[in-house]
PDB file of C-alpha atoms in Angstrom:
ATOM      1  CA  GLU A  20    -200.100 -63.152 135.679  1.00 45.00           C
ATOM      2  CA  LEU A  21    -198.222 -65.158 133.103  1.00 42.00           C
ATOM      3  CA  ARG A  22    -195.752 -67.640 134.420  1.00 48.00           C
ATOM      4  CA  VAL A  23    -193.291 -69.306 132.108  1.00 45.00           C
ATOM      5  CA  ALA A  24    -191.802 -72.555 133.273  1.00 47.00           C
ATOM      6  CA  LEU A  25    -188.144 -72.582 132.299  1.00 51.00           C
ATOM      7  CA  ALA A  26    -186.757 -76.016 131.716  1.00 50.00           C
ATOM      8  CA  PRO A  27    -183.425 -76.694 133.416  1.00 54.00           C
ATOM      9  CA  PRO A  28    -180.430 -76.857 131.077  1.00 52.00           C
ATOM     10  CA  PRO A  29    -179.570 -80.348 129.900  1.00 54.00           C
ATOM     11  CA  ARG A  30    -176.908 -82.053 131.902  1.00 55.00           C
ATOM     12  CA  ARG A  31    -173.862 -83.253 130.112  1.00 50.00           C
ATOM     13  CA  SER A  32    -172.894 -86.828 130.571  1.00 51.00           C
ATOM     14  CA  SER A  33    -169.846 -87.626 132.624  1.00 49.00           C
ATOM     15  CA  ALA A  34    -168.246 -89.367 129.650  1.00 46.00           C
ATOM     16  CA  ALA A  35    -168.496 -86.232 127.496  1.00 48.00           C
ATOM     17  CA  MET A  36    -167.154 -84.063 130.305  1.00 48.00           C
ATOM     18  CA  SER A  37    -164.213 -86.369 130.909  1.00 49.00           C
ATOM     19  CA  MET A  38    -163.431 -86.467 127.189  1.00 52.00           C
ATOM     20  CA  ASN A  39    -163.240 -82.661 126.922  1.00 59.00           C
ATOM     21  CA  TYR A  40    -161.664 -82.007 130.322  1.00 66.00           C
ATOM     22  CA  ILE A  41    -158.018 -80.946 130.272  1.00 72.00           C
ATOM     23  CA  SER A  42    -156.121 -81.515 133.498  1.00 74.00           C
ATOM     24  CA  GLU A  43    -153.775 -78.918 134.939  1.00 79.00           C
ATOM     25  CA  GLU A  44    -150.845 -81.314 134.667  1.00 80.00           C
ATOM     26  CA  GLN A  45    -151.465 -81.777 130.963  1.00 79.00           C
ATOM     27  CA  LYS A  46    -151.718 -78.022 130.455  1.00 81.00           C
ATOM     28  CA  LYS A  47    -148.415 -77.583 132.279  1.00 84.00           C
ATOM     29  CA  LYS A  48    -146.697 -80.075 129.986  1.00 84.00           C
ATOM     30  CA  ASP A  49    -148.141 -78.396 126.899  1.00 81.00           C
ATOM     31  CA  PHE A  50    -146.942 -74.966 128.038  1.00 85.00           C
ATOM     32  CA  GLN A  51    -143.491 -76.358 128.775  1.00 86.00           C
ATOM     33  CA  MET A  52    -143.311 -77.778 125.247  1.00 84.00           C
ATOM     34  CA  MET A  53    -144.381 -74.439 123.755  1.00 84.00           C
ATOM     35  CA  LEU A  54    -141.737 -72.623 125.765  1.00 88.00           C
ATOM     36  CA  ALA A  55    -139.075 -75.141 124.703  1.00 87.00           C
ATOM     37  CA  CYS A  56    -139.991 -74.630 121.024  1.00 82.00           C
ATOM     38  CA  SER A  57    -139.967 -70.799 121.344  1.00 82.00           C
ATOM     39  CA  THR A  58    -143.642 -70.525 120.428  1.00 83.00           C
ATOM     40  CA  HIS A  59    -143.954 -67.420 122.632  1.00 83.00           C
ATOM     41  CA  LEU A  60    -141.268 -65.386 120.838  1.00 84.00           C
ATOM     42  CA  GLY A  61    -142.572 -62.944 118.253  1.00 78.00           C
ATOM     43  CA  THR A  62    -140.778 -60.340 116.166  1.00 81.00           C
ATOM     44  CA  LYS A  63    -139.677 -56.744 116.738  1.00 83.00           C
ATOM     45  CA  ASN A  64    -142.529 -55.459 114.585  1.00 83.00           C
ATOM     46  CA  LEU A  65    -146.101 -55.418 115.873  1.00 80.00           C
ATOM     47  CA  ASP A  66    -149.295 -55.210 113.879  1.00 81.00           C
ATOM     48  CA  TYR A  67    -151.967 -53.097 115.532  1.00 84.00           C
ATOM     49  CA  GLN A  68    -154.493 -55.960 115.357  1.00 78.00           C
ATOM     50  CA  MET A  69    -152.076 -58.321 117.131  1.00 82.00           C
ATOM     51  CA  THR A  70    -151.665 -56.034 120.139  1.00 84.00           C
ATOM     52  CA  ARG A  71    -154.309 -57.940 122.111  1.00 86.00           C
ATOM     53  CA  TYR A  72    -152.244 -61.150 121.932  1.00 85.00           C
ATOM     54  CA  VAL A  73    -148.919 -59.643 123.083  1.00 86.00           C
ATOM     55  CA  TRP A  74    -148.071 -59.934 126.767  1.00 86.00           C
ATOM     56  CA  LYS A  75    -144.817 -57.975 127.024  1.00 84.00           C
ATOM     57  CA  ARG A  76    -141.887 -56.556 125.095  1.00 87.00           C
ATOM     58  CA  LYS A  77    -138.314 -57.533 125.903  1.00 85.00           C
ATOM     59  CA  PRO A  78    -135.523 -54.951 126.222  1.00 88.00           C
ATOM     60  CA  ASP A  79    -134.109 -56.035 122.844  1.00 87.00           C
ATOM     61  CA  GLY A  80    -137.447 -55.257 121.163  1.00 85.00           C
ATOM     62  CA  ILE A  81    -138.790 -58.822 120.793  1.00 86.00           C
ATOM     63  CA  HIS A  82    -142.495 -59.106 121.601  1.00 87.00           C
ATOM     64  CA  ILE A  83    -143.625 -61.994 123.807  1.00 87.00           C
ATOM     65  CA  ILE A  84    -146.908 -63.679 122.889  1.00 86.00           C
ATOM     66  CA  ASN A  85    -149.421 -64.630 125.565  1.00 87.00           C
ATOM     67  CA  LEU A  86    -149.426 -68.442 125.439  1.00 86.00           C
ATOM     68  CA  GLY A  87    -152.745 -68.598 127.276  1.00 87.00           C
ATOM     69  CA  ARG A  88    -154.407 -66.958 124.264  1.00 87.00           C
ATOM     70  CA  THR A  89    -152.540 -69.324 121.964  1.00 88.00           C
ATOM     71  CA  TYR A  90    -153.773 -72.374 123.856  1.00 87.00           C
ATOM     72  CA  ASP A  91    -157.382 -71.142 123.830  1.00 89.00           C
ATOM     73  CA  LYS A  92    -157.280 -70.392 120.119  1.00 89.00           C
ATOM     74  CA  LEU A  93    -155.902 -73.876 119.414  1.00 89.00           C
ATOM     75  CA  GLN A  94    -158.911 -75.351 121.217  1.00 89.00           C
ATOM     76  CA  LEU A  95    -161.273 -73.113 119.239  1.00 91.00           C
ATOM     77  CA  ALA A  96    -159.640 -74.020 115.924  1.00 90.00           C
ATOM     78  CA  ALA A  97    -159.861 -77.734 116.722  1.00 90.00           C
ATOM     79  CA  ARG A  98    -163.596 -77.448 117.448  1.00 91.00           C
ATOM     80  CA  ILE A  99    -164.147 -75.638 114.149  1.00 90.00           C
ATOM     81  CA  ILE A 100    -162.224 -78.309 112.231  1.00 90.00           C
ATOM     82  CA  VAL A 101    -164.155 -81.124 113.901  1.00 91.00           C
ATOM     83  CA  ALA A 102    -167.434 -79.488 112.839  1.00 89.00           C
ATOM     84  CA  ILE A 103    -166.593 -80.194 109.178  1.00 88.00           C
ATOM     85  CA  GLU A 104    -168.282 -83.491 108.274  1.00 88.00           C
ATOM     86  CA  ASN A 105    -165.800 -84.510 105.576  1.00 89.00           C
ATOM     87  CA  PRO A 106    -162.181 -84.174 106.795  1.00 87.00           C
ATOM     88  CA  ALA A 107    -160.961 -83.832 103.197  1.00 89.00           C
ATOM     89  CA  ASP A 108    -162.856 -80.507 102.907  1.00 89.00           C
ATOM     90  CA  VAL A 109    -160.268 -78.928 105.226  1.00 90.00           C
ATOM     91  CA  CYS A 110    -157.406 -77.538 103.112  1.00 89.00           C
ATOM     92  CA  VAL A 111    -154.029 -76.977 104.794  1.00 90.00           C
ATOM     93  CA  ILE A 112    -151.599 -74.671 103.001  1.00 88.00           C
ATOM     94  CA  SER A 113    -147.920 -73.901 103.575  1.00 87.00           C
ATOM     95  CA  ALA A 114    -145.690 -72.278 100.984  1.00 85.00           C
ATOM     96  CA  ARG A 115    -142.761 -72.026 103.408  1.00 84.00           C
ATOM     97  CA  PRO A 116    -140.403 -75.032 103.553  1.00 84.00           C
ATOM     98  CA  TYR A 117    -140.462 -75.120 107.371  1.00 84.00           C
ATOM     99  CA  GLY A 118    -144.172 -75.942 107.380  1.00 81.00           C
ATOM    100  CA  GLN A 119    -144.419 -78.389 104.485  1.00 83.00           C
ATOM    101  CA  ARG A 120    -143.502 -81.513 106.421  1.00 85.00           C
ATOM    102  CA  SER A 121    -145.761 -80.409 109.273  1.00 85.00           C
ATOM    103  CA  ILE A 122    -148.845 -80.052 107.084  1.00 86.00           C
ATOM    104  CA  LEU A 123    -148.187 -83.374 105.351  1.00 87.00           C
ATOM    105  CA  LYS A 124    -148.031 -85.134 108.715  1.00 87.00           C
ATOM    106  CA  TYR A 125    -151.086 -83.239 109.951  1.00 87.00           C
ATOM    107  CA  CYS A 126    -153.101 -84.296 106.892  1.00 89.00           C
ATOM    108  CA  GLN A 127    -151.873 -87.870 107.258  1.00 87.00           C
ATOM    109  CA  TYR A 128    -153.365 -88.168 110.756  1.00 88.00           C
ATOM    110  CA  THR A 129    -156.489 -86.014 110.329  1.00 87.00           C
ATOM    111  CA  GLY A 130    -157.489 -86.714 106.710  1.00 87.00           C
ATOM    112  CA  ALA A 131    -157.224 -83.110 105.496  1.00 87.00           C
ATOM    113  CA  THR A 132    -156.043 -82.018 102.026  1.00 87.00           C
ATOM    114  CA  PRO A 133    -152.516 -80.523 101.878  1.00 86.00           C
ATOM    115  CA  ILE A 134    -151.119 -77.936  99.460  1.00 87.00           C
ATOM    116  CA  ALA A 135    -147.374 -77.869 100.114  1.00 83.00           C
ATOM    117  CA  GLY A 136    -145.149 -75.542  98.154  1.00 82.00           C
ATOM    118  CA  ARG A 137    -146.275 -72.939  95.646  1.00 85.00           C
ATOM    119  CA  PHE A 138    -149.996 -72.174  95.607  1.00 83.00           C
ATOM    120  CA  THR A 139    -151.295 -72.093  92.041  1.00 85.00           C
ATOM    121  CA  PRO A 140    -153.368 -68.934  91.500  1.00 86.00           C
ATOM    122  CA  GLY A 141    -156.938 -69.760  90.594  1.00 85.00           C
ATOM    123  CA  THR A 142    -157.148 -72.958  92.637  1.00 85.00           C
ATOM    124  CA  PHE A 143    -160.251 -71.650  94.431  1.00 87.00           C
ATOM    125  CA  THR A 144    -161.646 -69.331  91.743  1.00 86.00           C
ATOM    126  CA  ASN A 145    -160.813 -70.673  88.270  1.00 86.00           C
ATOM    127  CA  GLN A 146    -162.863 -73.785  87.515  1.00 86.00           C
ATOM    128  CA  ILE A 147    -160.927 -74.783  84.380  1.00 89.00           C
ATOM    129  CA  THR A 148    -157.689 -75.379  86.270  1.00 85.00           C
ATOM    130  CA  ASN A 149    -156.612 -78.968  86.807  1.00 86.00           C
ATOM    131  CA  LYS A 150    -156.383 -78.608  90.584  1.00 84.00           C
ATOM    132  CA  PHE A 151    -159.575 -76.645  91.152  1.00 88.00           C
ATOM    133  CA  MET A 152    -161.077 -77.339  94.575  1.00 86.00           C
ATOM    134  CA  GLU A 153    -163.825 -75.967  96.784  1.00 87.00           C
ATOM    135  CA  PRO A 154    -162.809 -76.523 100.419  1.00 88.00           C
ATOM    136  CA  ARG A 155    -165.028 -75.589 103.321  1.00 88.00           C
ATOM    137  CA  LEU A 156    -162.176 -74.458 105.593  1.00 90.00           C
ATOM    138  CA  LEU A 157    -158.611 -73.172 105.161  1.00 90.00           C
ATOM    139  CA  LEU A 158    -155.718 -73.656 107.580  1.00 90.00           C
ATOM    140  CA  LEU A 159    -152.665 -71.499 106.847  1.00 89.00           C
ATOM    141  CA  THR A 160    -149.130 -71.429 108.217  1.00 88.00           C
ATOM    142  CA  ASP A 161    -148.221 -67.798 107.466  1.00 87.00           C
ATOM    143  CA  PRO A 162    -150.714 -65.150 106.278  1.00 89.00           C
ATOM    144  CA  ARG A 163    -147.954 -63.081 104.664  1.00 87.00           C
ATOM    145  CA  THR A 164    -146.528 -65.928 102.594  1.00 87.00           C
ATOM    146  CA  ASP A 165    -149.908 -67.490 101.753  1.00 85.00           C
ATOM    147  CA  HIS A 166    -151.535 -64.193 100.743  1.00 88.00           C
ATOM    148  CA  GLN A 167    -152.781 -65.547  97.399  1.00 88.00           C
ATOM    149  CA  ALA A 168    -154.807 -68.300  99.046  1.00 88.00           C
ATOM    150  CA  ILE A 169    -156.284 -65.779 101.505  1.00 89.00           C
ATOM    151  CA  ALA A 170    -157.318 -63.427  98.693  1.00 90.00           C
ATOM    152  CA  GLU A 171    -159.047 -66.227  96.792  1.00 89.00           C
ATOM    153  CA  SER A 172    -160.759 -67.510  99.943  1.00 88.00           C
ATOM    154  CA  ALA A 173    -162.258 -64.038 100.402  1.00 88.00           C
ATOM    155  CA  TYR A 174    -163.772 -64.264  96.904  1.00 89.00           C
ATOM    156  CA  ALA A 175    -165.126 -67.786  97.534  1.00 88.00           C
ATOM    157  CA  ASN A 176    -166.379 -67.086 101.091  1.00 89.00           C
ATOM    158  CA  ILE A 177    -164.155 -69.737 102.684  1.00 89.00           C
ATOM    159  CA  PRO A 178    -163.465 -69.321 106.438  1.00 91.00           C
ATOM    160  CA  THR A 179    -159.779 -69.108 107.281  1.00 91.00           C
ATOM    161  CA  ILE A 180    -157.690 -70.175 110.279  1.00 91.00           C
ATOM    162  CA  ALA A 181    -154.053 -69.035 110.385  1.00 90.00           C
ATOM    163  CA  PHE A 182    -151.012 -69.095 112.665  1.00 90.00           C
ATOM    164  CA  CYS A 183    -150.176 -65.404 113.066  1.00 88.00           C
ATOM    165  CA  ASP A 184    -146.987 -63.828 114.360  1.00 88.00           C
ATOM    166  CA  THR A 185    -146.833 -60.348 115.867  1.00 87.00           C
ATOM    167  CA  ASP A 186    -146.199 -58.778 112.451  1.00 86.00           C
ATOM    168  CA  SER A 187    -148.735 -60.839 110.446  1.00 86.00           C
ATOM    169  CA  PRO A 188    -151.580 -59.024 108.650  1.00 85.00           C
ATOM    170  CA  LEU A 189    -155.014 -60.174 109.813  1.00 87.00           C
ATOM    171  CA  LYS A 190    -156.982 -59.123 106.738  1.00 87.00           C
ATOM    172  CA  HIS A 191    -159.545 -61.818 105.775  1.00 88.00           C
ATOM    173  CA  ILE A 192    -158.386 -64.017 108.705  1.00 88.00           C
ATOM    174  CA  ASP A 193    -161.345 -65.360 110.699  1.00 90.00           C
ATOM    175  CA  VAL A 194    -159.491 -67.199 113.491  1.00 90.00           C
ATOM    176  CA  ALA A 195    -155.972 -66.027 114.286  1.00 90.00           C
ATOM    177  CA  ILE A 196    -153.808 -68.322 116.419  1.00 90.00           C
ATOM    178  CA  PRO A 197    -151.040 -66.119 117.906  1.00 90.00           C
ATOM    179  CA  ALA A 198    -147.756 -68.002 117.765  1.00 88.00           C
ATOM    180  CA  ASN A 199    -144.259 -67.971 116.346  1.00 88.00           C
ATOM    181  CA  ASN A 200    -144.606 -69.069 112.715  1.00 86.00           C
ATOM    182  CA  LYS A 201    -140.941 -68.469 111.813  1.00 85.00           C
ATOM    183  CA  GLY A 202    -139.193 -71.340 113.617  1.00 83.00           C
ATOM    184  CA  LYS A 203    -139.350 -74.931 112.423  1.00 81.00           C
ATOM    185  CA  HIS A 204    -139.825 -76.344 115.922  1.00 87.00           C
ATOM    186  CA  SER A 205    -142.638 -73.934 116.738  1.00 87.00           C
ATOM    187  CA  ILE A 206    -144.527 -74.712 113.506  1.00 88.00           C
ATOM    188  CA  GLY A 207    -144.141 -78.464 114.007  1.00 87.00           C
ATOM    189  CA  LEU A 208    -145.351 -78.290 117.616  1.00 89.00           C
ATOM    190  CA  LEU A 209    -148.409 -76.192 116.706  1.00 89.00           C
ATOM    191  CA  TYR A 210    -149.548 -78.625 114.021  1.00 90.00           C
ATOM    192  CA  TRP A 211    -148.869 -81.569 116.340  1.00 90.00           C
ATOM    193  CA  MET A 212    -150.965 -80.060 119.128  1.00 89.00           C
ATOM    194  CA  LEU A 213    -153.764 -79.155 116.705  1.00 89.00           C
ATOM    195  CA  ALA A 214    -153.829 -82.662 115.218  1.00 89.00           C
ATOM    196  CA  ARG A 215    -153.861 -84.205 118.697  1.00 89.00           C
ATOM    197  CA  GLU A 216    -156.761 -82.008 119.801  1.00 89.00           C
ATOM    198  CA  VAL A 217    -158.747 -82.800 116.631  1.00 89.00           C
ATOM    199  CA  LEU A 218    -158.299 -86.532 117.163  1.00 89.00           C
ATOM    200  CA  ARG A 219    -159.299 -86.203 120.817  1.00 88.00           C
ATOM    201  CA  LEU A 220    -162.486 -84.324 119.949  1.00 88.00           C
ATOM    202  CA  ARG A 221    -163.333 -86.935 117.339  1.00 85.00           C
ATOM    203  CA  GLY A 222    -162.858 -89.669 119.917  1.00 84.00           C
ATOM    204  CA  THR A 223    -160.016 -91.371 118.061  1.00 83.00           C
ATOM    205  CA  ILE A 224    -157.661 -91.080 121.017  1.00 83.00           C
ATOM    206  CA  HIS A 225    -158.494 -90.640 124.703  1.00 83.00           C
ATOM    207  CA  ARG A 226    -157.571 -87.453 126.479  1.00 79.00           C
ATOM    208  CA  SER A 227    -156.206 -89.180 129.566  1.00 78.00           C
ATOM    209  CA  GLN A 228    -153.589 -91.075 127.536  1.00 79.00           C
ATOM    210  CA  PRO A 229    -150.641 -89.457 125.740  1.00 79.00           C
ATOM    211  CA  TRP A 230    -150.556 -89.531 121.947  1.00 81.00           C
ATOM    212  CA  ASP A 231    -148.162 -92.205 120.704  1.00 81.00           C
ATOM    213  CA  VAL A 232    -146.965 -90.024 117.786  1.00 79.00           C
ATOM    214  CA  MET A 233    -143.779 -88.114 118.554  1.00 80.00           C
ATOM    215  CA  VAL A 234    -143.653 -84.404 117.876  1.00 75.00           C
ATOM    216  CA  ASP A 235    -140.296 -84.884 116.118  1.00 75.00           C
ATOM    217  CA  LEU A 236    -142.124 -86.285 113.090  1.00 76.00           C
ATOM    218  CA  PHE A 237    -143.667 -82.849 112.464  1.00 75.00           C
ATOM    219  CA  PHE A 238    -140.343 -80.963 112.517  1.00 78.00           C
ATOM    220  CA  TYR A 239    -138.693 -79.795 109.318  1.00 73.00           C
ATOM    221  CA  ARG A 240    -135.538 -81.706 108.362  1.00 69.00           C
ATOM    222  CA  ASP A 241    -132.817 -80.218 106.184  1.00 71.00           C
ATOM    223  CA  PRO A 242    -132.113 -82.470 103.142  1.00 70.00           C
ATOM    224  CA  GLU A 243    -128.359 -82.033 103.661  1.00 70.00           C
ATOM    225  CA  GLU A 244    -128.645 -83.204 107.269  1.00 71.00           C
ATOM    226  CA  VAL A 245    -130.690 -86.229 106.203  1.00 71.00           C
ATOM    227  CA  GLU A 246    -128.106 -87.130 103.562  1.00 72.00           C
ATOM    228  CA  ALA A 247    -125.203 -86.712 105.999  1.00 76.00           C
ATOM    229  CA  GLN A 248    -126.981 -88.888 108.570  1.00 76.00           C
ATOM    230  CA  ALA A 249    -127.574 -91.606 105.964  1.00 76.00           C
ATOM    231  CA  LYS A 250    -123.881 -91.549 105.006  1.00 78.00           C
ATOM    232  CA  GLU A 251    -122.804 -91.822 108.637  1.00 78.00           C
ATOM    233  CA  GLU A 252    -125.087 -94.802 109.196  1.00 77.00           C
ATOM    234  CA  ALA A 253    -123.774 -96.538 106.057  1.00 76.00           C
ATOM    235  CA  ALA A 254    -120.156 -95.952 107.137  1.00 77.00           C
ATOM    236  CA  ALA A 255    -120.900 -97.291 110.611  1.00 76.00           C
ATOM    237  CA  ARG A 256    -122.368-100.472 109.120  1.00 75.00           C
ATOM    238  CA  GLU A 257    -119.275-101.013 106.983  1.00 76.00           C
ATOM    239  CA  VAL A 258    -116.803-100.449 109.820  1.00 74.00           C
ATOM    240  CA  ALA A 259    -118.645-102.589 112.345  1.00 63.00           C
ATOM    241  CA  PRO A 260    -117.029-106.075 112.590  1.00 57.00           C
ATOM    242  CA  LEU A 261    -119.063-109.078 111.611  1.00 52.00           C
ATOM    243  CA  GLU A 262    -120.070-111.155 114.576  1.00 51.00           C
ATOM    244  CA  MET A 263    -119.178-114.843 114.321  1.00 48.00           C
ATOM    245  CA  ASP A 264    -122.021-117.242 115.002  1.00 51.00           C
ATOM    246  CA  VAL A 265    -119.706-120.038 116.199  1.00 52.00           C
ATOM    247  CA  ALA A 266    -116.458-119.378 118.051  1.00 57.00           C
ATOM    248  CA  PRO A 267    -113.374-121.004 116.426  1.00 59.00           C
ATOM    249  CA  PRO A 268    -111.940-123.987 118.327  1.00 59.00           C
ATOM    250  CA  THR A 269    -108.871-123.317 120.424  1.00 62.00           C
ATOM    251  CA  THR A 270    -105.920-125.476 119.340  1.00 63.00           C
ATOM    252  CA  ASP A 271    -102.931-126.114 121.571  1.00 65.00           C
ATOM    253  CA  TRP A 272    -100.035-126.813 119.194  1.00 67.00           C
ATOM    254  CA  ASP A 273     -97.655-127.634 122.052  1.00 71.00           C
ATOM    255  CA  GLN A 274     -99.700-130.638 123.157  1.00 68.00           C
ATOM    256  CA  PRO A 275     -98.624-133.944 121.465  1.00 65.00           C
ATOM    257  CA  GLN A 276    -101.200-135.681 119.315  1.00 63.00           C
ATOM    258  CA  PRO A 277    -102.444-139.171 120.294  1.00 62.00           C
ATOM    259  CA  ALA A 278    -100.781-142.180 118.665  1.00 61.00           C
ATOM    260  CA  GLY A 279    -103.851-143.329 116.750  1.00 58.00           C
ATOM    261  CA  ALA A 280    -104.805-139.943 115.301  1.00 57.00           C
ATOM    262  CA  ASP A 281    -106.200-140.130 111.772  1.00 58.00           C
ATOM    263  CA  TRP A 282    -104.712-137.449 109.475  1.00 58.00           C
ATOM    264  CA  GLY A 283    -106.848-137.888 106.402  1.00 58.00           C
ATOM    265  CA  GLY A 284    -106.617-141.722 106.201  1.00 56.00           C
ATOM    266  CA  GLN A 285    -102.905-141.764 105.277  1.00 59.00           C
ATOM    267  CA  PRO A 286    -100.597-144.375 106.887  1.00 58.00           C
ATOM    268  CA  ALA A 287     -98.674-143.164 109.910  1.00 58.00           C
ATOM    269  CA  PRO A 288     -95.058-142.210 109.115  1.00 59.00           C
ATOM    270  CA  PRO A 289     -92.247-144.384 110.565  1.00 60.00           C
ATOM    271  CA  ALA A 290     -91.010-143.498 113.997  1.00 61.00           C
ATOM    272  CA  ALA A 291     -87.963-141.302 114.037  1.00 59.00           C
ATOM    273  CA  PRO A 292     -84.851-142.420 115.961  1.00 55.00           C
ATOM    274  CA  PRO A 293     -84.472-141.040 119.432  1.00 57.00           C
ATOM    275  CA  ALA A 294     -82.791-137.726 119.649  1.00 58.00           C
ATOM    276  CA  GLY A 295     -79.050-137.829 120.189  1.00 57.00           C
ATOM    277  CA  ASP A 296     -78.368-141.377 118.692  1.00 58.00           C
ATOM    278  CA  TRP A 297     -77.267-140.765 115.096  1.00 61.00           C
ATOM    279  CA  SER A 298     -75.554-144.184 114.685  1.00 62.00           C
ATOM    280  CA  MET A 299     -78.825-146.074 114.207  1.00 60.00           C
ATOM    281  CA  PRO A 300     -79.988-146.198 110.601  1.00 58.00           C
ATOM    282  CA  ALA A 301     -83.381-144.809 109.810  1.00 58.00           C
ATOM    283  CA  THR A 302     -86.081-147.350 109.032  1.00 58.00           C
ATOM    284  CA  GLY A 303     -86.930-147.628 105.329  1.00 54.00           C
ATOM    285  CA  VAL A 304     -83.749-145.916 104.113  1.00 54.00           C
ATOM    286  CA  PRO A 305     -81.215-147.971 102.019  1.00 56.00           C
ATOM    287  CA  THR A 306     -77.874-148.535 103.781  1.00 56.00           C
ATOM    288  CA  GLY A 307     -75.718-149.172 100.705  1.00 57.00           C
ATOM    289  CA  GLU A 308     -72.684-147.244  99.551  1.00 63.00           C
ATOM    290  CA  TRP A 309     -73.486-143.874  98.125  1.00 65.00           C
ATOM    291  CA  GLY A 310     -70.603-144.075  95.687  1.00 64.00           C
ATOM    292  CA  ALA A 311     -71.415-147.602  94.312  1.00 61.00           C
ATOM    293  CA  ALA A 312     -72.721-147.967  90.800  1.00 62.00           C
ATOM    294  CA  PRO A 313     -76.391-148.750  90.440  1.00 61.00           C
ATOM    295  CA  THR A 314     -77.181-152.405  89.825  1.00 60.00           C
ATOM    296  CA  GLU A 315     -80.272-151.780  87.700  1.00 60.00           C
ATOM    297  CA  GLN A 316     -80.080-150.945  84.048  1.00 62.00           C
ATOM    298  CA  TRP A 317     -82.305-148.110  82.856  1.00 61.00           C
ATOM    299  CA  GLN A 318     -83.502-148.663  79.364  1.00 56.00           C
TER     300      GLN A 318
END
C-alpha cells in the first residue's frame, strides 16, 4: 500500500491577508459611488457576449449592468496589472475625449504609458514608425473606438483589458470589465478605482486608509467651462475691495485744537477779536485813513 503524505497548504501571513481584505463598509461605499456615477447603466443594444454581465432591463429598454461582476473584474484587472514588473510596459489608450484626462491621471499615479487621442496605425506592428512600442499589456476605454489598437494587439499577441458597455464587441478582448463607458463620470470613477486598487496591491497605500486623491481629478472637464470659471475668478478678484492693513485715524473736526499745536512749524496766527465786538481794531492791521495818500514814494 502506497501512502502519500500531503503537505498542508502554506498559511498566509496576517499582514498579507489584511492588505488584500476588503471590508463590507468599503464595498458599500464603492458601490454607492458607482451608482452615483451611473456606472450600472448600459445602452438599449445588447451584444450576445455581454449577456452574462447584464442583470435586468428597464421598461425604457436600458440594460442594467451587474455591479458585482464589475467590482470583481476590477480586482482581477488590478492583479494582472500588478504582475507586470515594469509599470511602463502597461499601455493605456483612449481615443474618446471623455477618457483622455482619466488615462493621463491614471498613468501619473501608476507609471503606465498613455496614448491619448488618435492612435497612429502601426504603433504596435510597424517598427520604422517614430512611436513604435512593444507593451506587455493594453488597457482600453472603449473597444469600439479603439478598434485599431485591438487589431494590432491581436497581431502582436498583447493581452487586452477593456471597459465594455452592453453593446461593445468583445473580439480579441481578454478581460472585459462591464461598465458604462459613455459617461465622463463613470469613466473617471473606473480609472480612479483601478488606480487605487493597483497602488494597494503594490503596497504604496494601505487598504484601511482612504486614498487622498479625489476622484474629481479623473473627471473630464470641458475647455469652455474651464475658461468661464477662470474668467469668473478673475472678475471676482478685481471686484473684491482691497483690505487696509491699518485703519485710518478718526478725526473729530468739531473738537477745538490745543493752544500749543504745531501746524508745520509756522508761527501761530494772531488771536481774533471776540465775536460780536466789531469796534476793536484787529491786531497787526494799520488803522490809518483809507483815503489818505501814501507817504512812501515808489521809484
